[in-house]
Short mmCIF file of C-alpha atoms and ligand atoms in Angstrom, two decimals:
data_model
loop_
_atom_site.label_atom_id
_atom_site.label_comp_id
_atom_site.label_asym_id
_atom_site.label_seq_id
_atom_site.Cartn_x
_atom_site.Cartn_y
_atom_site.Cartn_z
CA UNK A 27 8.15 -19.75 0.36
CA UNK A 28 6.49 -21.53 2.92
CA UNK A 29 3.01 -21.23 5.00
CA UNK A 30 4.90 -19.88 8.03
CA UNK A 31 6.33 -17.13 6.19
CA UNK A 32 3.28 -16.09 4.10
CA UNK A 33 1.32 -16.24 7.58
CA UNK A 34 4.52 -14.00 9.08
CA UNK A 35 4.08 -11.41 6.21
CA UNK A 36 1.13 -10.96 6.95
CA UNK A 37 1.26 -10.79 10.77
CA UNK A 38 3.43 -7.03 10.58
CA UNK A 39 1.08 -5.66 8.48
CA UNK A 40 -1.77 -6.79 10.49
CA UNK A 41 0.06 -5.23 13.57
CA UNK A 42 1.16 -1.88 11.78
CA UNK A 43 -2.58 -1.76 10.05
CA UNK A 44 -5.07 -2.26 13.84
CA UNK A 45 -2.05 -0.04 15.61
CA UNK A 46 -2.12 2.73 12.62
CA UNK A 47 -6.04 2.80 13.04
CA UNK A 48 -5.68 2.55 16.86
CA UNK A 49 -2.99 5.42 16.86
CA UNK A 50 -6.14 8.34 13.79
CA UNK A 51 -8.46 7.80 16.44
CA UNK A 52 -6.86 9.22 19.45
CA UNK A 53 -5.13 12.53 17.34
CA UNK A 54 -8.95 12.92 15.26
CA UNK A 55 -10.02 12.49 19.31
CA UNK A 56 -7.51 15.20 20.39
CA UNK A 57 -5.23 12.37 22.87
CA UNK A 58 -2.19 12.79 20.51
CA UNK A 59 -0.30 16.13 22.00
CA UNK A 60 2.19 15.68 18.38
CA UNK A 61 1.71 15.08 15.05
CA UNK A 62 1.64 11.75 12.86
CA UNK A 63 2.01 10.20 9.30
CA UNK A 64 -0.09 7.27 9.37
CA UNK A 65 1.30 3.76 7.09
CA UNK A 66 -2.04 2.65 6.30
CA UNK A 67 -1.80 1.20 1.99
CA UNK A 68 1.97 1.20 2.32
CA UNK A 69 2.41 -2.55 4.62
CA UNK A 70 3.21 -4.60 3.13
CA UNK A 71 6.43 -2.96 1.57
CA UNK A 72 7.94 -2.69 5.32
CA UNK A 73 6.30 -6.03 5.70
CA UNK A 74 7.16 -7.55 2.89
CA UNK A 75 10.95 -6.23 3.50
CA UNK A 76 11.13 -6.50 6.60
CA UNK A 77 10.42 -10.71 7.17
CA UNK A 78 13.71 -10.26 4.22
CA UNK A 79 15.85 -8.99 6.85
CA UNK A 80 17.28 -10.63 10.21
CA UNK A 81 17.37 -9.36 14.05
CA UNK A 82 20.60 -8.42 13.15
CA UNK A 83 20.74 -5.57 10.52
CA UNK A 84 19.79 -2.48 9.85
CA UNK A 85 16.65 -0.11 9.18
CA UNK A 86 16.15 3.07 8.77
CA UNK A 87 12.85 5.24 8.41
CA UNK A 88 11.50 8.67 7.55
CA UNK A 89 8.62 10.56 9.08
CA UNK A 90 5.77 7.91 8.76
CA UNK A 91 8.16 5.54 10.40
CA UNK A 92 5.74 3.52 12.74
CA UNK A 93 4.64 0.67 10.21
CA UNK A 94 8.93 0.27 9.53
CA UNK A 95 8.68 0.15 13.17
CA UNK A 96 6.62 -2.81 13.64
CA UNK A 97 7.36 -4.71 11.29
CA UNK A 98 10.92 -4.94 12.76
CA UNK A 99 9.38 -6.29 16.06
CA UNK A 100 9.17 -3.28 17.45
CA UNK A 101 7.02 -3.10 21.35
CA UNK A 102 3.58 -1.86 20.55
CA UNK A 103 3.62 -0.98 24.19
CA UNK A 104 7.00 1.49 24.23
CA UNK A 105 6.02 2.52 20.86
CA UNK A 106 2.10 4.07 21.75
CA UNK A 107 3.65 6.04 25.00
CA UNK A 108 6.17 7.60 22.73
CA UNK A 109 2.94 8.98 20.59
CA UNK A 110 1.26 10.16 24.37
CA UNK A 111 4.62 12.03 25.20
CA UNK A 112 5.15 9.26 28.24
CA UNK A 113 8.08 8.29 30.33
CA UNK A 114 7.83 4.86 29.33
CA UNK A 115 7.72 5.67 25.47
CA UNK A 116 11.28 4.86 23.10
CA UNK A 117 12.40 8.10 23.32
CA UNK A 118 10.56 8.27 27.51
CA UNK A 119 7.84 10.87 25.68
CA UNK A 120 10.42 13.53 24.29
CA UNK A 121 10.83 12.20 20.30
CA UNK A 122 6.49 11.20 19.74
CA UNK A 123 5.59 9.55 15.99
CA UNK A 124 8.97 11.02 14.29
CA UNK A 125 12.07 9.90 16.62
CA UNK A 126 10.75 6.56 17.04
CA UNK A 127 14.43 4.05 17.59
CA UNK A 128 15.00 0.68 19.23
CA UNK A 129 18.36 -0.10 18.12
CA UNK A 130 18.42 -3.49 20.33
CA UNK A 131 16.07 -4.92 16.92
CA UNK A 132 17.95 -2.81 14.72
CA UNK A 133 15.87 0.08 13.93
CA UNK A 134 18.82 3.19 14.01
CA UNK A 135 15.59 5.31 13.82
CA UNK A 136 13.21 7.55 12.62
CA UNK A 137 13.82 10.79 10.80
CA UNK A 138 11.51 13.87 10.44
CA UNK A 139 14.06 15.77 7.88
CA UNK A 140 12.56 14.00 3.97
CA UNK A 141 15.86 11.88 3.31
CA UNK A 142 17.31 12.28 6.69
CA UNK A 143 17.60 9.37 7.03
CA UNK A 144 19.02 7.81 4.10
CA UNK A 145 23.07 8.20 4.51
CA UNK A 146 22.49 7.39 7.87
CA UNK A 147 21.73 3.43 7.03
CA UNK A 148 24.59 3.73 4.64
CA UNK A 149 26.82 4.88 7.19
CA UNK A 150 25.28 1.86 9.23
CA UNK A 151 26.53 -0.81 5.33
CA UNK A 152 29.74 1.45 5.54
CA UNK A 153 30.54 -0.10 9.23
CA UNK A 154 28.86 -3.06 8.97
CA UNK A 155 31.12 -3.70 5.98
CA UNK A 156 34.51 -2.47 7.94
CA UNK A 157 33.68 -5.11 10.63
CA UNK A 158 32.33 -7.41 8.30
CA UNK A 159 29.48 -8.50 9.83
CA UNK A 160 27.46 -9.81 7.50
CA UNK A 161 24.64 -7.78 8.56
CA UNK A 162 23.04 -4.62 5.55
CA UNK A 163 21.23 -1.73 6.53
CA UNK A 164 18.26 -0.64 4.81
CA UNK A 165 16.85 3.08 3.98
CA UNK A 166 12.96 3.33 3.52
CA UNK A 167 11.88 6.71 1.75
CA UNK A 168 9.24 8.75 -0.32
CA UNK A 169 9.03 9.44 -3.93
CA UNK A 170 9.61 13.03 -2.61
CA UNK A 171 13.10 12.10 -1.43
CA UNK A 172 13.99 10.70 -4.31
CA UNK A 173 14.77 14.30 -5.04
CA UNK A 174 17.10 14.93 -2.10
CA UNK A 175 20.84 15.06 -2.87
CA UNK A 176 20.87 12.99 0.08
CA UNK A 177 19.80 10.57 -1.74
CA UNK A 178 21.93 10.95 -5.38
CA UNK A 179 24.42 11.30 -3.03
CA UNK A 180 24.27 8.00 -0.17
CA UNK A 181 23.14 5.93 -3.96
CA UNK A 182 26.90 7.52 -4.90
CA UNK A 183 28.28 6.17 -2.37
CA UNK A 184 26.97 3.24 -1.80
CA UNK A 185 27.63 2.22 -4.89
CA UNK A 186 30.69 3.22 -5.09
CA UNK A 187 31.93 1.26 -1.94
CA UNK A 188 29.80 -1.57 -2.68
CA UNK A 189 28.31 -1.62 0.44
CA UNK A 190 26.18 -3.59 1.49
CA UNK A 191 22.22 -0.94 2.03
CA UNK A 192 18.81 -1.39 0.25
CA UNK A 193 17.34 1.99 -0.76
CA UNK A 194 13.62 0.92 -0.56
CA UNK A 195 11.61 3.93 -2.48
CA UNK A 196 8.18 4.00 -1.37
CA UNK A 197 6.25 5.59 -3.53
CA UNK A 198 2.68 6.73 -2.99
CA UNK A 199 3.40 9.55 -5.12
CA UNK A 200 2.89 12.29 -3.55
CA UNK A 201 4.90 14.32 -2.12
CA UNK A 202 2.33 15.38 0.88
CA UNK A 203 0.17 17.75 -1.06
CA UNK A 204 2.26 17.57 -4.61
CA UNK A 205 1.73 15.08 -7.00
CA UNK A 206 4.53 13.29 -8.60
CA UNK A 207 4.53 14.60 -12.55
CA UNK A 208 4.58 18.18 -10.87
CA UNK A 209 8.64 17.23 -9.58
CA UNK A 210 10.09 15.04 -9.94
CA UNK A 211 11.54 14.46 -14.24
CA UNK A 212 11.49 10.55 -14.81
CA UNK A 213 8.12 8.67 -14.31
CA UNK A 214 9.67 5.60 -12.53
CA UNK A 215 12.22 6.48 -9.18
CA UNK A 216 14.32 3.11 -9.85
CA UNK A 217 15.60 4.45 -13.64
CA UNK A 218 17.74 6.31 -11.11
CA UNK A 219 19.56 3.12 -10.28
CA UNK A 220 20.88 3.38 -14.13
CA UNK A 221 23.45 6.49 -13.53
CA UNK A 222 23.94 5.08 -10.33
CA UNK A 223 25.25 1.54 -12.33
CA UNK A 224 23.11 -0.62 -9.00
CA UNK A 225 20.09 -2.72 -10.17
CA UNK A 226 16.78 -0.78 -9.86
CA UNK A 227 14.00 -2.35 -9.53
CA UNK A 228 9.84 -1.76 -9.87
CA UNK A 229 8.17 -3.82 -7.67
CA UNK A 230 3.90 -3.66 -6.57
CA UNK A 231 3.76 -2.44 -2.54
CA UNK A 232 1.10 -4.12 -1.94
CA UNK A 233 1.74 -7.22 -2.75
CA UNK A 234 3.51 -8.41 0.35
CA UNK A 235 4.83 -11.65 -1.58
CA UNK A 236 6.53 -10.25 -4.36
CA UNK A 237 8.28 -6.65 -1.99
CA UNK A 238 9.61 -9.85 -0.08
CA UNK A 239 10.90 -11.61 -3.22
CA UNK A 240 12.93 -8.47 -4.70
CA UNK A 241 13.92 -7.66 -0.67
CA UNK A 242 15.78 -10.66 -0.21
CA UNK A 243 17.29 -10.99 -3.93
CA UNK A 244 18.23 -7.81 -2.45
CA UNK A 245 19.95 -8.48 0.72
CA UNK A 246 22.06 -11.89 -0.92
CA UNK A 247 23.20 -9.47 -3.47
CA UNK A 248 24.60 -6.87 -0.95
CA UNK A 249 25.35 -10.10 2.07
CA UNK A 250 27.19 -11.52 -1.34
CA UNK A 251 29.37 -8.04 -1.09
CA UNK A 252 27.90 -7.38 -4.63
CA UNK A 253 26.35 -3.42 -3.53
CA UNK A 254 23.67 -1.70 -2.94
CA UNK A 255 20.33 -2.16 -5.16
CA UNK A 256 17.69 0.24 -5.87
CA UNK A 257 13.71 -0.85 -4.88
CA UNK A 258 11.00 0.86 -5.85
CA UNK A 259 7.86 0.11 -4.21
CA UNK A 260 4.08 1.14 -6.08
CA UNK A 261 2.01 2.02 -3.72
CA UNK A 262 -0.70 4.05 -2.12
CA UNK A 263 -1.63 6.37 0.94
CA UNK A 264 -4.87 5.69 1.96
CA UNK A 265 -5.37 8.87 3.83
CA UNK A 266 -3.84 12.19 4.61
CA UNK A 267 -0.20 13.58 4.64
CA UNK A 268 -0.70 13.82 7.93
CA UNK A 269 -3.63 12.76 10.24
CA UNK A 270 -5.97 16.01 11.09
CA UNK A 271 -4.82 17.28 6.90
CA UNK A 272 -8.20 18.80 6.36
CA UNK A 273 -7.69 21.36 9.26
CA UNK A 274 -4.99 22.59 7.36
CA UNK A 275 -5.32 22.22 3.65
CA UNK A 276 -8.83 25.10 3.83
CA UNK A 277 -10.90 22.74 2.83
CA UNK A 278 -8.41 22.37 -1.08
CA UNK A 279 -8.83 18.51 -3.16
CA UNK A 280 -5.65 17.49 -4.06
CA UNK A 281 -6.98 13.69 -5.47
CA UNK A 282 -10.16 12.41 -7.02
CA UNK A 283 -12.47 10.54 -5.02
CA UNK A 284 -12.24 8.02 -7.74
CA UNK A 285 -8.50 7.95 -6.93
CA UNK A 286 -8.73 7.82 -3.96
CA UNK A 287 -10.80 5.04 -4.15
CA UNK A 288 -8.77 2.93 -6.48
CA UNK A 289 -6.22 3.49 -4.24
CA UNK A 290 -8.74 1.96 -1.23
CA UNK A 291 -9.10 -1.36 -3.98
CA UNK A 292 -5.21 -2.16 -3.72
CA UNK A 293 -5.61 -2.78 -0.18
CA UNK A 294 -2.30 -5.14 0.62
CA UNK A 295 -4.78 -6.92 3.45
CA UNK A 296 -6.99 -7.94 1.65
CA UNK A 297 -4.88 -9.00 -1.87
CA UNK A 298 -2.71 -10.94 1.14
CA UNK A 299 -6.06 -12.15 2.88
CA UNK A 300 -7.81 -14.26 -0.17
CA UNK A 301 -4.13 -15.07 -1.58
CA UNK A 302 -4.33 -16.95 1.85
CA UNK A 303 -7.42 -18.43 1.40
CA UNK A 304 -7.50 -19.20 -1.56
CA UNK A 305 -3.46 -21.25 -1.41
CA UNK A 306 -5.18 -22.65 1.90
CA UNK A 307 -2.02 -21.19 3.61
CA UNK A 308 -4.31 -20.82 6.37
CA UNK A 309 -8.35 -20.42 7.47
CA UNK A 310 -9.95 -17.63 7.15
CA UNK A 311 -11.17 -18.54 11.48
CA UNK A 312 -7.40 -18.84 11.85
CA UNK A 313 -7.32 -14.93 10.64
CA UNK A 314 -10.04 -14.01 12.51
CA UNK A 315 -8.39 -14.99 16.17
CA UNK A 316 -5.41 -13.54 14.43
CA UNK A 317 -6.99 -10.54 14.00
CA UNK A 318 -8.82 -10.67 17.58
CA UNK A 319 -5.37 -11.13 19.02
CA UNK A 320 -3.49 -8.27 17.36
CA UNK A 321 -6.46 -5.94 17.96
CA UNK A 322 -6.92 -6.75 21.91
CA UNK A 323 -2.75 -5.88 21.66
CA UNK A 324 -3.13 -2.45 20.16
CA UNK A 325 -5.80 -1.99 23.48
CA UNK A 326 -3.32 -4.12 25.78
CA UNK A 327 -0.79 -0.22 24.49
CA UNK A 328 -3.47 2.05 24.79
CA UNK A 329 -3.83 1.34 28.90
CA UNK A 330 -0.59 1.03 28.62
CA UNK A 331 0.44 4.56 27.67
CA UNK A 332 -2.47 5.69 29.40
CA UNK A 333 -1.82 4.52 32.53
CA UNK A 334 2.19 5.79 32.14
CA UNK A 335 3.79 8.72 34.24
CA UNK A 336 4.51 11.34 32.62
CA UNK A 337 8.06 12.21 32.01
CA UNK A 338 9.27 14.47 35.42
CA UNK A 339 10.41 17.56 34.62
CA UNK A 340 13.89 17.30 36.40
CA UNK A 341 14.28 14.90 33.47
CA UNK A 342 14.03 17.43 30.13
CA UNK A 343 17.54 18.43 30.04
CA UNK A 344 18.64 14.31 29.76
CA UNK A 345 19.02 12.55 27.03
CA UNK A 346 19.89 15.47 25.26
CA UNK A 347 22.53 16.17 22.24
CA UNK A 348 23.22 19.47 20.59
C1 LIG B 404 14.06 18.47 4.17
C2 LIG B 404 12.55 18.54 4.54
N1 LIG B 404 12.09 19.35 3.38
C3 LIG B 404 10.68 19.70 3.40
C4 LIG B 404 10.07 19.22 4.55
C5 LIG B 404 9.15 19.12 5.00
N2 LIG B 404 8.37 17.71 4.36
C6 LIG B 404 7.89 16.89 5.71
S1 LIG B 404 7.26 15.36 4.77
C7 LIG B 404 7.39 16.06 3.17
C8 LIG B 404 6.67 15.24 1.77
C9 LIG B 404 7.51 13.85 1.64
O1 LIG B 404 7.39 13.46 0.94
P1 LIG B 404 7.23 11.78 0.20
O2 LIG B 404 9.09 11.99 0.83
O3 LIG B 404 7.49 11.30 -1.28
O4 LIG B 404 7.00 11.13 1.44
P2 LIG B 404 5.73 10.92 2.57
O5 LIG B 404 5.05 11.23 2.94
O6 LIG B 404 5.10 10.56 0.66
O7 LIG B 404 5.53 8.54 2.38
C10 LIG B 404 7.26 17.94 2.78
C11 LIG B 404 7.94 18.44 1.74
C12 LIG B 404 10.70 18.13 5.95
N3 LIG B 404 10.11 17.35 7.27
N4 LIG B 404 12.31 18.31 5.69
#
């Protein structure tokens, strides 16, 4: 992988991290009207996969979707405005965090229904195959979603029809507050690929370079008409399931301090940062300047959102489908 590509991975991750940190802060200050589920700790998965895609490839996301939108090239201003519920947001302020879509970059949507996005990606893959367009579709989902019927039906259909789809399981080991082993019959989600006759690959989801390599292979396979791949990226979310978690958990603790510290130690940004400096891809000064630039872009997005108008009351019935 050339230096430019490595740096590109880092930039995608840093944009996600700084955006998410800001969103966490705004939520804590009571400035955002809806719920938010942050992606901090899992950045290498979205960055690694999306860096292996073309602009016209498709992705479908989850309730934890900001990172996917940003990694695919989403606009920070429109995202932030959507979180603030403003008319300039991606859904004109009516969707919020879990409903960001941007068809112009192939981002077909986030989805608050766990497992709900998976069949949408299969539909996009079917459409690409039908049109002979050479595009691929990616569905991101959690370990919890891998226990939904939609996952199994979708994987089977994609395998039978040899659809150009990447099933990317972001295994952060928890579904809300339930550890995976309490609700999942296998230790590795990737094992389930065998049951559907497709490759199942496990990758360290904190290592963006490794995720990129695995995704690249799966994308080539999909474009060659060889069908789907199930990728399981083992990752950690370093924050709560949703922001404000403590408020509704009533003090209950579901993860030990040691486990959390272990997760924090596997920070994908820090890992790639030190690799890049070690490999002399770039100097720390350049990375520092990049960080400042991205931090400013996120601050500008907050200003953009704050200065944007609210949706007008007359528009309440516009853009709605029943
Ligand atoms: C069909 C459905 N069931 C339950 C919920 C409530 N819910 C929201 S997020 C979540 C946990 C999802 O866990 P996972 O798929 O592992 O994703 P993660 O939050 O870990 O990224 C649940 C149960 C939901 N939104 N949709």
